[in-house]
Every structure is written in structure tokens, then in C-alpha cells.
Short mmCIF file of C-alpha atoms and ligand atoms in Angstrom, two decimals:
data_model
loop_
_atom_site.label_atom_id
_atom_site.label_comp_id
_atom_site.label_asym_id
_atom_site.label_seq_id
_atom_site.Cartn_x
_atom_site.Cartn_y
_atom_site.Cartn_z
CA UNK A 514 -0.03 -0.42 -0.11
CA UNK A 515 1.44 3.39 -0.84
CA UNK A 516 0.98 6.57 1.41
CA UNK A 517 -0.48 9.76 0.09
CA UNK A 518 -0.82 11.32 2.91
CA UNK A 519 -1.20 10.90 6.86
CA UNK A 520 -2.54 13.64 8.89
CA UNK A 521 -2.16 14.52 12.64
CA UNK A 522 -5.85 14.55 13.63
CA UNK A 523 -5.96 14.99 17.07
CA UNK A 524 -5.50 13.73 21.04
CA UNK A 525 -8.79 12.28 23.20
CA UNK A 526 -7.62 11.74 26.54
CA UNK A 527 -10.90 8.91 26.52
CA UNK A 528 -13.09 7.14 24.68
CA UNK A 529 -15.64 9.27 25.06
CA UNK A 530 -14.17 12.01 24.02
CA UNK A 531 -12.79 10.20 20.60
CA UNK A 532 -13.66 11.59 17.34
CA UNK A 533 -16.65 9.83 15.68
CA UNK A 534 -15.27 7.96 12.63
CA UNK A 535 -16.53 6.03 9.90
CA UNK A 536 -13.18 5.10 9.00
CA UNK A 537 -11.64 1.55 9.71
CA UNK A 538 -8.93 2.18 12.28
CA UNK A 539 -5.95 0.06 13.48
CA UNK A 540 -3.78 1.26 16.82
CA UNK A 541 -0.45 0.31 18.18
CA UNK A 542 0.06 -0.38 21.72
CA UNK A 543 2.64 -2.46 24.21
CA UNK A 544 4.98 -1.11 27.22
CA UNK A 545 5.97 2.23 27.26
CA UNK A 546 9.58 3.16 24.85
CA UNK A 547 8.65 -0.21 23.00
CA UNK A 548 8.50 2.31 19.84
CA UNK A 549 4.80 3.02 19.11
CA UNK A 550 5.38 6.65 17.60
CA UNK A 551 8.70 5.66 15.68
CA UNK A 552 6.65 2.65 13.58
CA UNK A 553 4.04 5.43 12.92
CA UNK A 554 7.04 7.51 11.48
CA UNK A 555 8.35 4.58 10.00
CA UNK A 556 4.97 3.62 8.35
CA UNK A 557 4.15 6.87 7.08
CA UNK A 558 6.89 8.02 6.32
CA UNK A 559 6.98 11.41 8.33
CA UNK A 560 9.90 12.02 10.88
CA UNK A 561 7.71 13.96 13.76
CA UNK A 562 4.30 13.08 13.12
CA UNK A 563 4.25 11.35 15.88
CA UNK A 564 6.30 13.05 18.81
CA UNK A 565 9.28 10.68 19.67
CA UNK A 566 11.03 10.26 23.34
CA UNK A 567 13.89 8.41 24.73
CA UNK A 568 12.30 8.98 27.65
CA UNK A 569 9.32 6.49 28.13
CA UNK A 570 5.55 7.90 29.15
CA UNK A 571 5.76 10.61 25.71
CA UNK A 572 2.70 9.03 24.47
CA UNK A 573 -0.63 10.12 27.00
CA UNK A 574 -3.39 10.37 24.83
CA UNK A 575 -5.27 8.65 22.32
CA UNK A 576 -3.34 10.27 19.25
CA UNK A 577 -5.01 9.55 15.73
CA UNK A 578 -3.58 10.25 12.02
CA UNK A 579 -6.03 9.74 9.21
CA UNK A 580 -3.75 8.22 6.01
CA UNK A 581 -4.81 8.63 3.08
CA UNK A 582 -8.17 9.87 3.54
CA UNK A 583 -8.99 6.53 4.35
CA UNK A 584 -8.07 5.02 7.74
CA UNK A 585 -6.74 5.86 10.26
CA UNK A 586 -3.67 5.03 12.87
CA UNK A 587 -4.16 5.19 16.20
CA UNK A 588 -0.92 6.04 18.70
CA UNK A 589 -2.09 4.70 21.59
CA UNK A 590 0.54 5.60 24.92
CA UNK A 591 2.22 2.76 26.37
CA UNK A 592 1.45 0.47 29.53
CA UNK A 593 3.77 -0.07 32.20
CA UNK A 594 5.17 3.32 32.47
CA UNK A 595 6.45 3.67 36.03
CA UNK A 596 7.28 6.45 37.18
CA UNK A 597 3.11 7.45 37.48
CA UNK A 598 1.81 7.24 40.51
CA UNK A 599 -0.53 3.50 40.73
CA UNK A 600 -3.70 5.73 41.13
CA UNK A 601 -3.39 7.18 37.49
CA UNK A 602 -1.71 4.33 36.17
CA UNK A 603 -4.79 2.56 36.61
CA UNK A 604 -7.04 5.15 35.42
CA UNK A 605 -4.11 5.37 32.66
CA UNK A 606 -4.55 1.10 31.61
CA UNK A 607 -9.11 1.59 32.13
CA UNK A 608 -8.91 4.23 29.40
CA UNK A 609 -7.04 2.08 26.91
CA UNK A 610 -8.83 -0.65 28.01
CA UNK A 611 -11.72 1.29 26.90
CA UNK A 612 -11.25 2.19 23.46
CA UNK A 613 -9.61 -1.84 22.25
CA UNK A 614 -12.86 -3.47 23.95
CA UNK A 615 -15.98 -0.51 22.51
CA UNK A 616 -14.37 1.37 19.61
CA UNK A 617 -16.62 0.26 17.36
CA UNK A 618 -14.93 0.70 14.38
CA UNK A 619 -11.30 -0.84 15.52
CA UNK A 620 -10.79 -3.41 12.88
CA UNK A 621 -7.50 -4.63 14.53
CA UNK A 622 -4.51 -4.14 17.12
CA UNK A 623 -0.76 -4.07 16.65
CA UNK A 624 0.61 -5.26 20.01
CA UNK A 625 3.75 -3.93 20.44
CA UNK A 626 7.14 -6.20 21.77
CA UNK A 627 10.97 -5.49 22.32
CA UNK A 628 13.36 -7.47 20.75
CA UNK A 629 16.24 -6.57 22.87
CA UNK A 630 14.10 -8.14 25.56
CA UNK A 631 13.94 -12.05 27.17
CA UNK A 632 9.59 -11.93 27.46
CA UNK A 633 8.55 -9.75 29.99
CA UNK A 634 5.47 -11.03 32.46
CA UNK A 635 3.64 -7.35 32.06
CA UNK A 636 3.37 -8.73 27.60
CA UNK A 637 2.59 -10.96 28.04
CA UNK A 638 -0.01 -10.32 31.30
CA UNK A 639 -0.88 -7.54 28.40
CA UNK A 640 -2.09 -10.27 25.90
CA UNK A 641 -3.67 -12.47 28.34
CA UNK A 642 -5.90 -9.83 28.76
CA UNK A 643 -6.29 -9.39 24.69
CA UNK A 644 -7.09 -13.07 23.97
CA UNK A 645 -9.71 -13.22 27.23
CA UNK A 646 -11.62 -10.28 25.72
CA UNK A 647 -11.80 -11.83 22.25
CA UNK A 648 -9.38 -8.97 20.63
CA UNK A 649 -7.34 -9.63 17.58
CA UNK A 650 -3.88 -8.74 17.13
CA UNK A 651 -0.45 -8.73 15.83
CA UNK A 652 2.52 -9.13 17.32
CA UNK A 653 5.06 -6.60 15.73
CA UNK A 654 9.02 -6.56 17.56
CA UNK A 655 10.59 -3.92 17.54
CA UNK A 656 14.64 -2.38 17.64
CA UNK A 657 15.77 -5.46 15.64
CA UNK A 658 18.44 -3.56 14.54
CA UNK A 659 19.57 -2.97 18.27
CA UNK A 660 20.72 -6.94 18.38
CA UNK A 661 22.05 -9.82 16.54
CA UNK A 662 19.75 -12.06 13.92
CA UNK A 663 20.44 -14.57 16.26
CA UNK A 664 20.01 -12.65 19.95
CA UNK A 665 16.67 -11.26 18.18
CA UNK A 666 15.49 -14.42 17.23
CA UNK A 667 16.20 -15.82 20.78
CA UNK A 668 13.96 -13.19 22.10
CA UNK A 669 11.03 -14.12 19.64
CA UNK A 670 11.43 -17.52 19.80
CA UNK A 671 11.21 -17.11 23.95
CA UNK A 672 8.15 -14.90 23.41
CA UNK A 673 6.45 -16.74 21.32
CA UNK A 674 6.87 -20.25 23.74
CA UNK A 675 5.17 -17.65 26.43
CA UNK A 676 2.47 -16.77 24.20
CA UNK A 677 0.93 -20.72 23.75
CA UNK A 678 -0.01 -20.53 27.75
CA UNK A 679 -1.52 -17.76 26.58
CA UNK A 680 -3.73 -19.25 23.24
CA UNK A 681 -3.90 -22.16 20.84
CA UNK A 682 -3.49 -20.23 18.06
CA UNK A 683 0.34 -18.97 16.93
CA UNK A 684 0.60 -15.29 16.42
CA UNK A 685 1.15 -13.41 13.34
CA UNK A 686 4.13 -11.29 14.05
CA UNK A 687 6.63 -8.74 11.94
CA UNK A 688 10.11 -7.96 13.30
CA UNK A 689 10.33 -3.97 12.27
CA UNK A 690 13.20 -1.50 12.96
CA UNK A 691 12.61 2.09 12.06
CA UNK A 692 16.62 2.35 10.55
CA UNK A 693 16.39 0.10 8.64
CA UNK A 694 12.20 0.38 7.65
CA UNK A 695 12.16 -3.58 8.72
CA UNK A 696 8.63 -4.75 8.92
CA UNK A 697 7.00 -1.75 6.76
CA UNK A 698 6.02 -3.81 3.74
CA UNK A 699 4.63 -5.82 5.57
CA UNK A 700 1.86 -3.82 8.59
CA UNK A 701 0.99 -1.84 5.65
CA UNK A 702 0.14 -5.02 3.41
CA UNK A 703 -1.01 -6.36 7.17
CA UNK A 704 -3.68 -3.36 7.14
CA UNK A 705 -4.29 -3.08 3.25
CA UNK A 706 -5.24 -6.76 3.67
CA UNK A 707 -7.96 -6.47 6.64
CA UNK A 708 -9.19 -3.06 4.45
CA UNK A 709 -9.88 -5.25 1.57
CA UNK A 710 -11.13 -7.91 3.89
CA UNK A 711 -13.69 -6.10 5.44
CA UNK A 712 -14.07 -2.66 3.69
CA UNK A 713 -15.65 0.69 5.68
N1 LIG B 1414 17.29 1.22 17.58
C1 LIG B 1414 16.08 1.70 17.41
N2 LIG B 1414 15.73 2.24 18.97
C2 LIG B 1414 13.97 2.52 18.40
C3 LIG B 1414 13.43 2.12 17.34
N3 LIG B 1414 12.51 2.44 17.65
C4 LIG B 1414 12.02 2.92 19.02
N4 LIG B 1414 13.34 3.20 19.09
C5 LIG B 1414 13.93 4.24 20.14
O1 LIG B 1414 13.02 3.87 21.09
C6 LIG B 1414 12.67 5.08 22.10
C7 LIG B 1414 10.99 5.12 22.23
O2 LIG B 1414 10.25 5.40 20.57
P1 LIG B 1414 9.39 5.83 21.04
O3 LIG B 1414 8.27 5.71 19.52
O4 LIG B 1414 8.96 7.51 21.37
O5 LIG B 1414 8.25 4.55 22.02
P2 LIG B 1414 6.70 5.06 22.31
O6 LIG B 1414 6.72 3.62 22.24
O7 LIG B 1414 5.96 5.25 21.66
O8 LIG B 1414 6.84 5.46 23.38
P3 LIG B 1414 5.94 6.27 24.91
O9 LIG B 1414 5.77 6.93 23.70
O10 LIG B 1414 6.56 6.46 25.71
O11 LIG B 1414 4.89 4.60 25.18
C8 LIG B 1414 13.72 6.79 21.69
O12 LIG B 1414 14.68 6.83 21.82
C9 LIG B 1414 13.44 5.67 19.96
O13 LIG B 1414 14.40 6.67 19.32
C10 LIG B 1414 14.39 1.32 16.58
O14 LIG B 1414 13.45 0.47 15.47
N5 LIG B 1414 15.44 0.90 16.49
MG1 LIG B 1415 5.30 7.25 21.97
#
């Protein structure tokens, strides 16, 4: 799929304030700092469209980007951001959970996993919740440029082994790196296919 236009449409603090949109939506979620905002910039080839930061917790709102005037890409706040208080952390995940469960035009969710790390219980717990809610997802293993191919593969396989405790279905997954545009074609292909399978 060719990206002709990518426009930031605004941010919402919760599902109730999300703009009503007839466009199909695809969301990115994952731990703080995993590379969600960077992936949006990589997919759209527009540096600076989504705000990137080395400090976890940069994205705090539900951010809307409209692509080719025909579908939305959503940058969600990361989970597991340790610096916010416990109460705040709870509230934060509640509005993301509400969005994922109840956004009627949401067609797909990409769950980003840091390929540099061994399986993290926070990620597996989040995916356990997704499976429990019956929400479909695609895994994206990010930052593959930051380690050897073999080391990334080892972490990916260990993660997939962890996933087998959660679901019998083998998840679809993609490797990504914003440094060499890895995963761009596959992710846009998956979105393109989802749009074809189930047009708006
Ligand atoms: N080496 C490498 N670094 C990456 C990659 N993607 C993101 N990063 C770096 O990881 C850090 C976090 O990236 P963000 O895109 O802001 O992460 P995020 O998931 O949006 O983070 P929050 O908004 O805090 O939840 C930044 O320093 C990025 O430059 C990648 O593919 N490779
Ligand atoms: Mg972000």
C-alpha cells in the first residue's frame, strides 16, 4: 500500500471524547518506549509526525492519524510506565482498555514487543487480557537493529513459547526496525489486506 497522505487529527483523553469516525482504525499498543510512535513515523515516512522520546511515557493520549483519507492509525499510550503513581497508572490503562474493547471502528491492533528483551510478564499479561477479551492482534517485534539477528530470534522464539500458555493460536508476527524500515511493507500489507477483507 502506498501512503499518499498522513495527517494528525488530534488527541483524546478517553473513548468518550474520541472523534466519531466512519473510517476503519488500526491501533498500536505496547510498553512505554517500545517504539510505537517511531513505528508510526516509519510507516508514514514522516519524521516527527508522532512524538518520539527517549523518556518513557511520552504518549499520554489516544492520538489519531488519518492515512490516505481512508483509514486511521492510532498511537496509544504505553503500559507499564513506572513513573506515574499507582492510581494514575490504573486510570491510564482503564481508558486504553475501554478504547480497545469498545471502539466500534477498530479493525486491528498491533502489539509491539521489544525484541531486545527476554519475555516480559507485563507484555504477556497484557496479551492474556487481549485474548480473554477476544480481541485480535498482530505482534510486532521492534528494535531488531539493536542486536544480532540470532539474539533477536532467540527472544522472539522465547516470547512465542510464552504465548502458547495464553492461546492455542500461533500469532501472526512481524519484525521491525525504524533504522532500516524493516517491517514496513509487511505491516502496511496486513492493513491493506484487512481493508480489502472487510471494506468500510
Ligand atoms: N534502535 C532502535 N531504536 C528505536 C526503534 N524504534 C524506537 N526506538 C527508540 O526508542 C525510544 C522510544 O521510542 P518511541 O517511539 O517514543 O516509543 P513509544 O512506544 O511511543 O513510547 P511512549 O510514547 O513513551 O509509550 C526512542 O529513543 C526511539 O528512538 C528502532 O526500531 N530501533
Ligand atoms: Mg509514544
